[in-house]
Each structure stands twice: as C-alpha cells, then as structure tokens.
Coordinates of C-alpha atoms in Angstrom, one line a residue:
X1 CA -62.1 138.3 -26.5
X2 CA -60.4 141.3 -25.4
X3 CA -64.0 142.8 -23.6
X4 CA -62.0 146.8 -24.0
X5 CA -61.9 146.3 -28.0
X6 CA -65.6 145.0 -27.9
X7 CA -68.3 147.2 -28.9
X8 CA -71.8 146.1 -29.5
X9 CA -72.2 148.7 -32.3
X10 CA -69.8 146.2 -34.5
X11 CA -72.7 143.4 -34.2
X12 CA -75.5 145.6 -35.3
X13 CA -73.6 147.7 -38.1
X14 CA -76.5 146.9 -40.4
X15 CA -78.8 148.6 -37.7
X16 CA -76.9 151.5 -35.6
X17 CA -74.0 153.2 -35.8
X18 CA -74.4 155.6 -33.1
X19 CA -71.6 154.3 -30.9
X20 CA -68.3 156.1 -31.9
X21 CA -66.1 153.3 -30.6
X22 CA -64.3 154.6 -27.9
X23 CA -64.2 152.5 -24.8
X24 CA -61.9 152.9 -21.6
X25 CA -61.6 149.7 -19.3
X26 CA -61.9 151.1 -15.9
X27 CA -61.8 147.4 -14.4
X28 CA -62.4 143.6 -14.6
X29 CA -66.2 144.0 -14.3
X30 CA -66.9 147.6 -16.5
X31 CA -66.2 149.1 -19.8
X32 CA -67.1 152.7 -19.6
X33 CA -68.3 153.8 -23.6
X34 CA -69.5 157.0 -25.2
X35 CA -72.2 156.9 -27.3
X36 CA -73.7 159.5 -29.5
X37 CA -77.6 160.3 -29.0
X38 CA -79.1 163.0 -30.7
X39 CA -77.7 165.9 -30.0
X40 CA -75.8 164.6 -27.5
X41 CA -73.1 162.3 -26.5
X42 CA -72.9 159.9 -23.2
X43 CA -70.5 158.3 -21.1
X44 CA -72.3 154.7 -20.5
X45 CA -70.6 152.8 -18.1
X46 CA -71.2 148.8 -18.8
X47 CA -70.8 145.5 -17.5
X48 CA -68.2 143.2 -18.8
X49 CA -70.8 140.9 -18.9
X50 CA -74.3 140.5 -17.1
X51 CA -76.1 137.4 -17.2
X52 CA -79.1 139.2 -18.2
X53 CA -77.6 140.8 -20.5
X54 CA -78.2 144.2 -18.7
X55 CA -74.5 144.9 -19.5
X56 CA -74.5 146.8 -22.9
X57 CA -76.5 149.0 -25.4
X58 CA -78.4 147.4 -28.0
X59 CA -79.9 149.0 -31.3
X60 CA -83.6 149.5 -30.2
X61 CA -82.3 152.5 -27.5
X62 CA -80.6 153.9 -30.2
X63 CA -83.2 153.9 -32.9
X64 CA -86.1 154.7 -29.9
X65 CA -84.5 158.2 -29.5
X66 CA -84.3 159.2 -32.8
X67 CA -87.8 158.1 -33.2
X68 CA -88.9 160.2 -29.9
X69 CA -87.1 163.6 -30.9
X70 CA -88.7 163.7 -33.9
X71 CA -92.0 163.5 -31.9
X72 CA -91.6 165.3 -28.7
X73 CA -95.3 165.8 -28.8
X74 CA -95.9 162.3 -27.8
X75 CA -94.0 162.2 -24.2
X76 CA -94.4 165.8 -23.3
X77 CA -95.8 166.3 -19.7
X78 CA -96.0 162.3 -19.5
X79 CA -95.2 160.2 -16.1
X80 CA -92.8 157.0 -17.9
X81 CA -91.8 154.4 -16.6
X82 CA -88.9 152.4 -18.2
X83 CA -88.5 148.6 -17.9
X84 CA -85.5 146.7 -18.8
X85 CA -83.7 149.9 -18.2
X86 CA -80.3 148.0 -18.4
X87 CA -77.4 150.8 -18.3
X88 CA -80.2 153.5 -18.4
X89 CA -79.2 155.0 -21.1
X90 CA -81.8 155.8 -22.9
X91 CA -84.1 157.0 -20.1
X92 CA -80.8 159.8 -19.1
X93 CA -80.8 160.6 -22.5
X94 CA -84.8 161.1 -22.1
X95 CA -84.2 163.3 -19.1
X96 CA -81.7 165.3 -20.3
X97 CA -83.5 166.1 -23.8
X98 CA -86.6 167.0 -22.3
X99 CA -86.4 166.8 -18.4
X100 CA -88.9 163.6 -18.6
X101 CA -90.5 162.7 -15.7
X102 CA -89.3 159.3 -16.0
X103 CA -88.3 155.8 -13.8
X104 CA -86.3 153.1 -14.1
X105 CA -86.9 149.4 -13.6
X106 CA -85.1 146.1 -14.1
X107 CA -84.6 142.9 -12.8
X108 CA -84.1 142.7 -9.1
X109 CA -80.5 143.1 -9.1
X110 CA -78.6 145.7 -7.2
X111 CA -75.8 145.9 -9.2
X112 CA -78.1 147.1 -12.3
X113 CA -79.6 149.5 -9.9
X114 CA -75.9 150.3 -8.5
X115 CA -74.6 151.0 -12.2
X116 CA -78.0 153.1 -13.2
X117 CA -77.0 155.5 -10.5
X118 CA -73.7 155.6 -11.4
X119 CA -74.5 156.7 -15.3
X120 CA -76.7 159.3 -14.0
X121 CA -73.8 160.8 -12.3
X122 CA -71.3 160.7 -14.7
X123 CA -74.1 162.4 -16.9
X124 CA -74.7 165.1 -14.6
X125 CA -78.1 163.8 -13.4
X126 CA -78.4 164.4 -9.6
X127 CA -80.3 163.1 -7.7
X128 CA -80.5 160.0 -10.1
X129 CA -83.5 158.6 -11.3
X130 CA -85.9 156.6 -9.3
X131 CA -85.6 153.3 -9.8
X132 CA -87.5 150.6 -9.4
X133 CA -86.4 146.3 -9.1
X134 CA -89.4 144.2 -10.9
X135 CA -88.3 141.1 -11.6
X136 CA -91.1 140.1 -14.7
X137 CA -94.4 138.2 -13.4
X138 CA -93.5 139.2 -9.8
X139 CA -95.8 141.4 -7.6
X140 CA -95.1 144.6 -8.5
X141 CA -93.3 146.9 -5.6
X142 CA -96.3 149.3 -5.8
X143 CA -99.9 148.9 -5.4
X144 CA -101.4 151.4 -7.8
X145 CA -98.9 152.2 -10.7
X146 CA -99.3 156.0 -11.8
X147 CA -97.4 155.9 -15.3
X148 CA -99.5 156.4 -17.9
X149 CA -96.3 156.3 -20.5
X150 CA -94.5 152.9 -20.1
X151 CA -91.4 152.2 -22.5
X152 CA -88.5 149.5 -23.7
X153 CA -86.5 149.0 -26.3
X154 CA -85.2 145.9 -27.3
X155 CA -86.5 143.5 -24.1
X156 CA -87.9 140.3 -27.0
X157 CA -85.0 138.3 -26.8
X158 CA -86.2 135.5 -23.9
X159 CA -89.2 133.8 -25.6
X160 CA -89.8 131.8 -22.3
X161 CA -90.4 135.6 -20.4
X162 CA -92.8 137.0 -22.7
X163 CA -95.9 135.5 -20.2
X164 CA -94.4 137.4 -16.9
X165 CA -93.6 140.3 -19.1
X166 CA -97.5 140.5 -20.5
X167 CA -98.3 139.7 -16.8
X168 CA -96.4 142.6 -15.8
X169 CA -98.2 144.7 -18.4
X170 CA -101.2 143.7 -17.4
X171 CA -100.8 144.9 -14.2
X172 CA -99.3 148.5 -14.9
X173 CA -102.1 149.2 -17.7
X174 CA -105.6 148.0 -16.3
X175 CA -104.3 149.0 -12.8
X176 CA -103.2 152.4 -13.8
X177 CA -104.3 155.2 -11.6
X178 CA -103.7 159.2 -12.6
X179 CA -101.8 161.1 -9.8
X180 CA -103.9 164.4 -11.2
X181 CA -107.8 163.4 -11.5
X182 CA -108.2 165.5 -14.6
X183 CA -106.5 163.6 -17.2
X184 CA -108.7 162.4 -19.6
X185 CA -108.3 158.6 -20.8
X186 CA -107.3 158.7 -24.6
X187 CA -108.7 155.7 -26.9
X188 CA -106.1 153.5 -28.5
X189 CA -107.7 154.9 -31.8
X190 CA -105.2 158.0 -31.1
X191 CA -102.2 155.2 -31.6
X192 CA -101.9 156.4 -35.4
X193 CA -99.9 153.5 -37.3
X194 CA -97.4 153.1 -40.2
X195 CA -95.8 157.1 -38.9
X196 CA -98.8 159.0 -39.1
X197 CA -98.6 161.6 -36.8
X198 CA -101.0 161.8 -33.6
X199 CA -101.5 164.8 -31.1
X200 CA -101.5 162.3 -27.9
X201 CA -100.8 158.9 -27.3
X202 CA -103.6 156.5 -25.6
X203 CA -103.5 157.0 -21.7
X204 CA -102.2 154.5 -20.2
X205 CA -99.2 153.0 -23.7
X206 CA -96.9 150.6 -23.9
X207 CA -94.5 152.3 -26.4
X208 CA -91.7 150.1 -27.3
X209 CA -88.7 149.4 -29.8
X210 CA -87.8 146.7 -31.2
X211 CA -84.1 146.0 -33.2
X212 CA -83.1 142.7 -32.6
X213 CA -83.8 140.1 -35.0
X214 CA -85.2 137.0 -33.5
X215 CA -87.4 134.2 -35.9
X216 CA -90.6 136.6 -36.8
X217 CA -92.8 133.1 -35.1
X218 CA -91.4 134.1 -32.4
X219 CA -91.6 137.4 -32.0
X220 CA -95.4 137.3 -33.2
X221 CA -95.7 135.0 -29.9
X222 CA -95.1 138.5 -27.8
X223 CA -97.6 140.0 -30.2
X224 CA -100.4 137.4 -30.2
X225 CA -100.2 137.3 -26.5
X226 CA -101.0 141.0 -26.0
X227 CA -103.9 140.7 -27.8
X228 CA -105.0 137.5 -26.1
X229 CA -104.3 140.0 -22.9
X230 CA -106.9 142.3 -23.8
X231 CA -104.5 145.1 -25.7
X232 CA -104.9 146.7 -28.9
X233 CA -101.4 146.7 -30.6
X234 CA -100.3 148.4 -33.9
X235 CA -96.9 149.3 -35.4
X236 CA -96.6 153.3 -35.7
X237 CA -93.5 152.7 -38.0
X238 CA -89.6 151.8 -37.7
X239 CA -90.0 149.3 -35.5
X240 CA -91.8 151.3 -32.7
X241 CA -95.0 149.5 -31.3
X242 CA -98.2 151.0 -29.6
X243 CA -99.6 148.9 -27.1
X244 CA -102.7 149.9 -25.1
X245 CA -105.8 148.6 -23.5
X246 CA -108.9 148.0 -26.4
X247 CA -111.7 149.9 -26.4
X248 CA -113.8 147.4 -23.6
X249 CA -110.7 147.5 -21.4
X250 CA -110.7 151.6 -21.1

C-alpha cells in the first residue's frame, strides 16, 4: 500500500467524512494531512505507521468536536487533560476554538510527544501544549492530578488494556485535587443522558467518544469495569460517555 494515497477517512466512510483527502508525503516515516474541524481546517502531521496506532485520526476525534461545539457550556473555564492524545489533533483543535486550558498525554514514547509538538506548530500553537508520557496502569508522573475535565476519543480498541486504563482513571478521579479551593464538587446527577442538556458537567468527568466498532461484549467489558471501579457511567448521546465518581465516592 502506497501509505501517501492512504487516508483513514476511506475506512470509516459510514462514520466521518471530515478528512478532505489531501495528503503530502514529507518522508518515509510521516504523512502530513489536512482535516476539516468545525470551523476550521488542520494540517495533521502523521506517522506512516505507529505500533500503537498513535499514527492517524480516527472517527471518535472527529465526531467529539462536533459534539463539544455544540456544547461549549460544558468545557468552558475547565482544566482537561487528554489521554491517548495520538497526533493531538483534537486537543489543538480544542485550543484553538476556545483557548482550552488543556494537556496532552500518551504512551511513553517520545516520538508521539516529538510529533504533538510539531502539530502544534504547524497550527500556530506556541508554546505547544504540555504534555504528559503515561503509559496506562503505570504511576502517574504527578502526585496530585488537578484536571477536573479528562477526555478521549476512540482509545477501546485493546481489550487486554482496559484494567491499566480503569487503573489510570482511578487514580486521576478519586485523587483529583482543585488548583482554586472554591470549586464546588458537581454530582454525577448533572451528567444528563440520551442529549439532554446540562449547565455543568460532574467535577472531576471522564468525557469520552467512542467510534470504532469493536464486538459490543467487548466493549461492555470497559463499561462493566467502571462501574465495578466505583464510577457512575451514562451515555449523554452520539456515542459520547459521562464517566464520574458515584455519589459515595464524591
């Protein structure tokens, strides 16, 4: 396969079309896209091929952003974290749209750090994001996490991860400390479900898309073993899922 002529947008027709097919091959390792966000279009550089599949843009980013404009009230004045940032597309695109105060993570890999930074340059984001390496189930680098909003899109696809990703979780949730004192913990009875609309998101959320089709037993594994974690999940709609700690857990 001719990896300059390959665009993931061609696997997931039935799911996104936000890709507008352009690609320049700047190397052997890189493909450097544009995509179209809303409102918006960005030059995504991408691996040839990561084997964590880091490397390219799936659906979920896509269909997350559309979902977030249309509800800015959810992530205004929010400290977000991103995990399995891959590219970090979306969380520019987050940045740009409405100057998020927002981090990346991912695997411990410097050359998915290398290649964040270099997409934040190309799209005119200087400095570049923080970022931070967290490889799933591992200590995390800090000691008290501060983000009360924590995203992904797309990050189901390893079954065998989903116990160091709820481990992860864990750890950013119930060990979540507010930088400013005065923010008041929200109840996960704020998560509205099925698109109702809500003035504020629990504090600290999970908020995550989810596009990629796996078997739904296995999916539901993910699922099953949030709540066996102590979280509260429900599905607000399109595929975007609240995740938060239950009431006893607050």
């Amino acid at each position: 396969m001719d990896i300059a002529l390959f665009s993931p947008s061609s696997l997931f027709a039935a799911d996104d079309d936000s890709s507008d097919g352009e690609t320049t091959e700047t190397s052997q390792s890189f493909v450097d896209r544009n995509h179209q966000f809303p409102g918006m279009e960005l030059n995504i550089r991408e691996f040839g091929f990561h084997q964590l599949n880091a490397n390219l843009l799936w659906p979920g980013s896509f269909a997350f952003a559309d979902w977030l404009v249309q509800r800015p009230h959810l992530i205004r004045n929010r400290r977000c974290l991103e995990i399995g940032s891959g590219t970090g597309a979306l969380a520019i695109f987050l940045k740009k749209e409405f100057n998020l105060d927002i981090t990346t993570s991912d695997y411990d890999d410097q050359e998915i750090q290398d290649n964040i930074a270099h997409n934040c340059t190309a799209n005119n984001i200087t400095p570049s994001l923080p970022h931070i390496n967290h490889t799933w189930g591992d200590e995390f680098p800090t000691s008290v996490p501060d983000w009360d909003l924590i995203i992904a899109s797309d990050i189901l696809l390893y079954v065998k991860q989903y116990p160091n990703l709820i481990k992860s979780l864990s750890f950013l949730l119930k060990s979540y400390k507010p930088k400013d004192t005065t923010t008041n913990a929200v109840s996960p009875s704020e998560c509205k479900p099925n698109g109702a609309e809500s003035d504020m998101l629990p504090w600290p959320v999970f908020l995550m898309s989810w596009r990629r089709r796996i078997g739904k037993e296995d999916e539901s594994l993910f699922f099953s073993g949030c709540q066996e974690a102590g979280f509260e999940v429900k599905h607000l709609g399109n595929r975007v899922y609240c995740i938060s700690l239950t009431e006893t857990n607050l």
